mmCIF file of C-alpha atoms in Angstrom:
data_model
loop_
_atom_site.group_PDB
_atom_site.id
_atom_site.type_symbol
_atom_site.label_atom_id
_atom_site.label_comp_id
_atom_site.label_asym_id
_atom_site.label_seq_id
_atom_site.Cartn_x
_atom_site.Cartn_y
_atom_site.Cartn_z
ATOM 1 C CA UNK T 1 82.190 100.792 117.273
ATOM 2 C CA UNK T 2 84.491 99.411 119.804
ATOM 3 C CA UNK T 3 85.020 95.639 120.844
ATOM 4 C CA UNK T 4 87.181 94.695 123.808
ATOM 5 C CA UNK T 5 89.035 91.594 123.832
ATOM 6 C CA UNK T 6 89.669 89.998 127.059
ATOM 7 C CA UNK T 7 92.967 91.243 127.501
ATOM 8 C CA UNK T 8 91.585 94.204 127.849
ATOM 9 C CA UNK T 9 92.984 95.647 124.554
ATOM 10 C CA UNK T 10 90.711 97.416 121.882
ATOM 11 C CA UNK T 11 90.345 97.266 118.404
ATOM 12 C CA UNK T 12 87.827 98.861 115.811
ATOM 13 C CA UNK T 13 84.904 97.197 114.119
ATOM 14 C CA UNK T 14 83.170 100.338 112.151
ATOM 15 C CA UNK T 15 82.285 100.111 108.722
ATOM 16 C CA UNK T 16 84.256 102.644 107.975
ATOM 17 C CA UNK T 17 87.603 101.258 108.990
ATOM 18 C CA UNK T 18 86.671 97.902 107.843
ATOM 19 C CA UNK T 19 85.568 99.596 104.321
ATOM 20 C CA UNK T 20 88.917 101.137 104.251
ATOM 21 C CA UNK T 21 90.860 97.696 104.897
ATOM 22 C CA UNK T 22 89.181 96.107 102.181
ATOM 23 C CA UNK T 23 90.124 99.073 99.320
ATOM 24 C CA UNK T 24 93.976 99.048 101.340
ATOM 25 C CA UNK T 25 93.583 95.067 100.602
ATOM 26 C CA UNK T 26 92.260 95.373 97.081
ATOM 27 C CA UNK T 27 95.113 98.148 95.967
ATOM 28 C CA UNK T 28 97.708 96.078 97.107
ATOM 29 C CA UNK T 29 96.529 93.001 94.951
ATOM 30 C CA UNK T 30 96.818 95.280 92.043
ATOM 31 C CA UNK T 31 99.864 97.102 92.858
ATOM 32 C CA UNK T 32 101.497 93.399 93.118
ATOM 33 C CA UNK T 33 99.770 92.344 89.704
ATOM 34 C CA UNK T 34 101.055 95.379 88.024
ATOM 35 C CA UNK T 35 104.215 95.153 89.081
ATOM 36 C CA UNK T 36 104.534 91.878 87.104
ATOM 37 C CA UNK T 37 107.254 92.000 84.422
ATOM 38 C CA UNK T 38 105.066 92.004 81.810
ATOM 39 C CA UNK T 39 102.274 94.141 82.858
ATOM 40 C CA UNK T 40 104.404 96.641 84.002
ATOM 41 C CA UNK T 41 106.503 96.626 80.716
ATOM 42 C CA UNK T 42 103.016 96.805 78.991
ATOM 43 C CA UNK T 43 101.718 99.820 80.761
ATOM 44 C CA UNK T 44 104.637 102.011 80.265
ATOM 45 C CA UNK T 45 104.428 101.507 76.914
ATOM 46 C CA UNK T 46 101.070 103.143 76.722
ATOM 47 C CA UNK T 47 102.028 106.640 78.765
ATOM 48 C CA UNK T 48 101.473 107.920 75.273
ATOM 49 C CA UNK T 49 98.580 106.954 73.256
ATOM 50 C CA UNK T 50 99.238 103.935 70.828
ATOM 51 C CA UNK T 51 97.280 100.857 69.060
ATOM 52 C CA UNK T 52 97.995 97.085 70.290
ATOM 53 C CA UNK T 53 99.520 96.440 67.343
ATOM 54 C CA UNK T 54 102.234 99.634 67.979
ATOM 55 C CA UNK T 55 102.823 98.101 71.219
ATOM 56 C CA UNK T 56 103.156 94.430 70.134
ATOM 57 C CA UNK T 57 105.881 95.549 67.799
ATOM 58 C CA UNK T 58 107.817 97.815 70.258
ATOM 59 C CA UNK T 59 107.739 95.183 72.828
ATOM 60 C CA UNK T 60 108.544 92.536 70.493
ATOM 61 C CA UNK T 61 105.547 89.991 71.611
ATOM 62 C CA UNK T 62 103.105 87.672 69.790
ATOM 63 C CA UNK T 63 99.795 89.175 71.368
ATOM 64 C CA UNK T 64 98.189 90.017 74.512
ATOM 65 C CA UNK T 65 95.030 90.688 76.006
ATOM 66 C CA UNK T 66 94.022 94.287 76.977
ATOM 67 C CA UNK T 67 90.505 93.093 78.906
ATOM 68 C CA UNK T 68 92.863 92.782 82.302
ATOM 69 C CA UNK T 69 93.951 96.034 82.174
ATOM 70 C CA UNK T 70 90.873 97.529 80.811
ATOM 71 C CA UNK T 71 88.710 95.584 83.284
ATOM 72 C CA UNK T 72 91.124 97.325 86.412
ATOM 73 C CA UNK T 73 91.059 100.345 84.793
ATOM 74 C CA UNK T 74 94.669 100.937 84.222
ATOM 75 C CA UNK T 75 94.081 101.301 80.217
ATOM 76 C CA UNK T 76 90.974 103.436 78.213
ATOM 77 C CA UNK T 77 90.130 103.577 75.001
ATOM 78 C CA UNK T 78 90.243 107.254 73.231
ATOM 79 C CA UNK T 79 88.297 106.324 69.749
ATOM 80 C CA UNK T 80 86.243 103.389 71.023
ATOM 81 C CA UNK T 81 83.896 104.091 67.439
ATOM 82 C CA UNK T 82 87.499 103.559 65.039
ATOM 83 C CA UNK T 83 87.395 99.766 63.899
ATOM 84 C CA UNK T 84 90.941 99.538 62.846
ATOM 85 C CA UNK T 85 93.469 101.649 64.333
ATOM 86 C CA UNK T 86 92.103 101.853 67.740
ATOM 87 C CA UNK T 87 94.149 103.951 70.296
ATOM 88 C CA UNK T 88 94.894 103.473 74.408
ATOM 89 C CA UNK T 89 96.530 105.432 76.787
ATOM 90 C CA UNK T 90 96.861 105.274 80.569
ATOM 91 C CA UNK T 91 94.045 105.997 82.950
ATOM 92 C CA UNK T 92 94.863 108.565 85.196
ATOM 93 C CA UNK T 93 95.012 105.780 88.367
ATOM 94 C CA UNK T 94 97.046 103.839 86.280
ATOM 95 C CA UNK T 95 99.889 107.197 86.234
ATOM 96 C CA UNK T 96 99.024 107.623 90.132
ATOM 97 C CA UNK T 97 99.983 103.548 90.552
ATOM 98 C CA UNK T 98 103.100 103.719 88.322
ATOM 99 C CA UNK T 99 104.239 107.472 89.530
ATOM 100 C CA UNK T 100 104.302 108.631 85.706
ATOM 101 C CA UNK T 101 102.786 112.583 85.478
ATOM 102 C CA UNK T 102 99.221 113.644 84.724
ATOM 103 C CA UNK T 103 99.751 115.748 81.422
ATOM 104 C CA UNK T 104 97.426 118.466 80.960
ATOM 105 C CA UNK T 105 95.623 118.337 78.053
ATOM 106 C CA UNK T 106 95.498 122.081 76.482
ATOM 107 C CA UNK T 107 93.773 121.370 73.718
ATOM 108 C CA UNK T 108 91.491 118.440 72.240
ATOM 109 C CA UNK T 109 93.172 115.960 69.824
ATOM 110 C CA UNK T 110 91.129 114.351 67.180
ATOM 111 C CA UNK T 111 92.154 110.729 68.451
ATOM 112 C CA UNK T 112 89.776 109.195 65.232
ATOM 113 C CA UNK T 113 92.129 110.708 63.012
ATOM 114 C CA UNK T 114 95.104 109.743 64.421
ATOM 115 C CA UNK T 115 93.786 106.343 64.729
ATOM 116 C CA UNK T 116 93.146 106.780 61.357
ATOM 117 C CA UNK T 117 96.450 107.384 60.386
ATOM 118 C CA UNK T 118 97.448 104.784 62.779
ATOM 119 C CA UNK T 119 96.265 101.982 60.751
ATOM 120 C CA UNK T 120 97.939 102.566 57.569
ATOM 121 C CA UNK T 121 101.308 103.053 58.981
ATOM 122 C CA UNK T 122 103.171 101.990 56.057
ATOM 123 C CA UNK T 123 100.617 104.173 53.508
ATOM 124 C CA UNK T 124 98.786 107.435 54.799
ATOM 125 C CA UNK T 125 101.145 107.913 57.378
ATOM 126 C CA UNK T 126 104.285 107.605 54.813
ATOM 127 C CA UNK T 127 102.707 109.620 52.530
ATOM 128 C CA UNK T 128 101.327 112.573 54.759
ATOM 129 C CA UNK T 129 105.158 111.981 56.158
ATOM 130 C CA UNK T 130 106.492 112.529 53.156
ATOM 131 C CA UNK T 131 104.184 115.650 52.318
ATOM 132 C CA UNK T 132 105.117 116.856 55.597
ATOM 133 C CA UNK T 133 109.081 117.461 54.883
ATOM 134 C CA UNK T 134 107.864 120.720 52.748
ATOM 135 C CA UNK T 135 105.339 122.738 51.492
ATOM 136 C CA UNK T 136 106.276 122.314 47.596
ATOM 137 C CA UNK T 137 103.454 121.287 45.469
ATOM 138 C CA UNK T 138 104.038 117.581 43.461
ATOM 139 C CA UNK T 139 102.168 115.124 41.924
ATOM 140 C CA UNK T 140 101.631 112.234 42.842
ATOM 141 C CA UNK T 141 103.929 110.454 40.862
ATOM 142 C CA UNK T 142 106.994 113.175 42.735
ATOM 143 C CA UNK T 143 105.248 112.057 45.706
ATOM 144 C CA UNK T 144 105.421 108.368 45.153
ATOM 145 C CA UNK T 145 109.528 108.264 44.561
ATOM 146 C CA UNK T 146 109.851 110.379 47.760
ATOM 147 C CA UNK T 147 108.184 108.361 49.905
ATOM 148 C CA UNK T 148 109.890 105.190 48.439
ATOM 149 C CA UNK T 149 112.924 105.819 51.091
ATOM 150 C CA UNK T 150 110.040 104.631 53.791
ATOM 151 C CA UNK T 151 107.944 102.147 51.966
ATOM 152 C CA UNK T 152 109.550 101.097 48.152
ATOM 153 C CA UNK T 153 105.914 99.540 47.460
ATOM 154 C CA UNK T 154 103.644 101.886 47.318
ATOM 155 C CA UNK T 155 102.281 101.793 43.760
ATOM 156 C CA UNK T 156 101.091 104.533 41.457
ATOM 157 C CA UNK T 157 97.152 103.713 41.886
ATOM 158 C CA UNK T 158 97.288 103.169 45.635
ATOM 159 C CA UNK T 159 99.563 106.627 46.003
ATOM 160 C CA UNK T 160 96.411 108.187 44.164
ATOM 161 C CA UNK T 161 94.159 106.497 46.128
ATOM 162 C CA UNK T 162 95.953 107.380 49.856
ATOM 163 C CA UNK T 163 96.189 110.960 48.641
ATOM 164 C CA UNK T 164 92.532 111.275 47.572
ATOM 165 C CA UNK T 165 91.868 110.047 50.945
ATOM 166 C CA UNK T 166 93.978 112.774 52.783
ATOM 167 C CA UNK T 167 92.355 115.101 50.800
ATOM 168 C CA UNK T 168 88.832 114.184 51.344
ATOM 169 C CA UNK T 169 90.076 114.520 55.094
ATOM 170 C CA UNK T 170 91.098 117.523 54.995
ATOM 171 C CA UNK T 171 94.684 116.921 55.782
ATOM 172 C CA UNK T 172 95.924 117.906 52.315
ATOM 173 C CA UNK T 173 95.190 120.147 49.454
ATOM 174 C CA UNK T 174 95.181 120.054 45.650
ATOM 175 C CA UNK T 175 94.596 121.989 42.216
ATOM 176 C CA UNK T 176 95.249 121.182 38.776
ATOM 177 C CA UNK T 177 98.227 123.007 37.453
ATOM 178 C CA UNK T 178 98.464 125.303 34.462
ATOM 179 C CA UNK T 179 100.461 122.115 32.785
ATOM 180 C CA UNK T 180 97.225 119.982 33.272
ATOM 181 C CA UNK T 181 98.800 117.701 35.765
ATOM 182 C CA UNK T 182 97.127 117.297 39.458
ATOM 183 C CA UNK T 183 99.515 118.524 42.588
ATOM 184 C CA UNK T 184 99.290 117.994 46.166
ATOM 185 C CA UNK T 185 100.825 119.292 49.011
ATOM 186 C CA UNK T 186 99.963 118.874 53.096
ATOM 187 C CA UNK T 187 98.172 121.876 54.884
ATOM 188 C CA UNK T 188 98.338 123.224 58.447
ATOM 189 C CA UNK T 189 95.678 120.324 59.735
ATOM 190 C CA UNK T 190 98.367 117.436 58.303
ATOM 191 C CA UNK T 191 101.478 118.844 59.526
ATOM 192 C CA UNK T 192 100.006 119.202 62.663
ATOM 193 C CA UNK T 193 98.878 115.916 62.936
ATOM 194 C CA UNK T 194 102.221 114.629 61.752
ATOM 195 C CA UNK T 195 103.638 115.646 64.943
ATOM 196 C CA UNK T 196 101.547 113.443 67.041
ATOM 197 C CA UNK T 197 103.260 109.935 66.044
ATOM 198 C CA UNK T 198 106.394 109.345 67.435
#
């Protein structure tokens, strides 16, 4: 629809183009709020899939609050069930807004186990770290010392404890050797996921 003013000039009142204004308006409001130090600072950080608690140390801040950037759909969760641990990543509007690549996604990631790991980054991730280095078989005990390089505190119980955990996860393996002593040592499943923290 067409509406002449009385200059004579003509301008267009369809729904259409007035639809469009509105969604040019409303993307320029965001652009503008994303482009805020902070929220732009923010959002880079999670190109790659991290926790809030990843990002508040990397960024060197108190807290923040993910509902704006959740609520403008910049930022989804990938294991909304996980409790602690909980990972985010860019939408892909977000990458379209910032002009950061879509990554294709060739196979499926078990994002509750890495959030998983992500929780206890001082423990399981340490220890399946640790386990990682090689394939030689040690108990827990050998397993302990090496790991005491990234975290001197782990104790002997809660080295047994994080290990039975792996295990039950099916992230590492274990047998009781001809000496009657337990040994561990990280299959296929925990190297690989080893490679997804940065």
């Amino acid at each position: 629809m067409e509406t002449e003013t009385k200059n004579g000039s003509h301008y267009c009142t369809s729904p259409l183009s007035i639809s469009h204004l509105f969604i040019l308006m409303g993307d320029k409001k965001l652009i503008d709020w994303i482009n805020r130090p902070k929220n732009i600072k923010l959002l880079f950080s999670f190109s790659i899939p991290k926790t809030p608690t990843q990002v508040k140390n990397e960024l060197d801040i108190d807290k923040f609050n993910l509902k704006p950037y959740l609520k403008r759909g910049l930022i989804k969760g990938l294991n909304p069930e996980g409790h602690k641990g909980k990972l985010y990543i860019l939408t892909n509007k977000a990458r379209k807004l910032l002009k950061i690549s879509i990554p294709s996604q060739k196979t499926e990631k078990d994002y509750d186990l890495i959030g998983w790991i992500s929780a206890s980054p001082r423990q399981r991730y340490v220890i399946l770290k640790t386990l990682s280095l090689n394939s030689v078989r040690r108990t827990s005990e050998e397993i302990r010392l090496r790991s005491s390089n990234l975290n001197p505190c782990l104790s002997r119980i809660s080295t047994k404890s994080i290990l039975r955990e792996l295990t039950n996860k099916g992230l590492v393996e274990t047998e009781m050797g001809e000496d009657r002593r337990r040994y561990y040592w990280v299959n296929e499943a925990g190297k690989s996921l080893v490679g997804e923290f940065h």
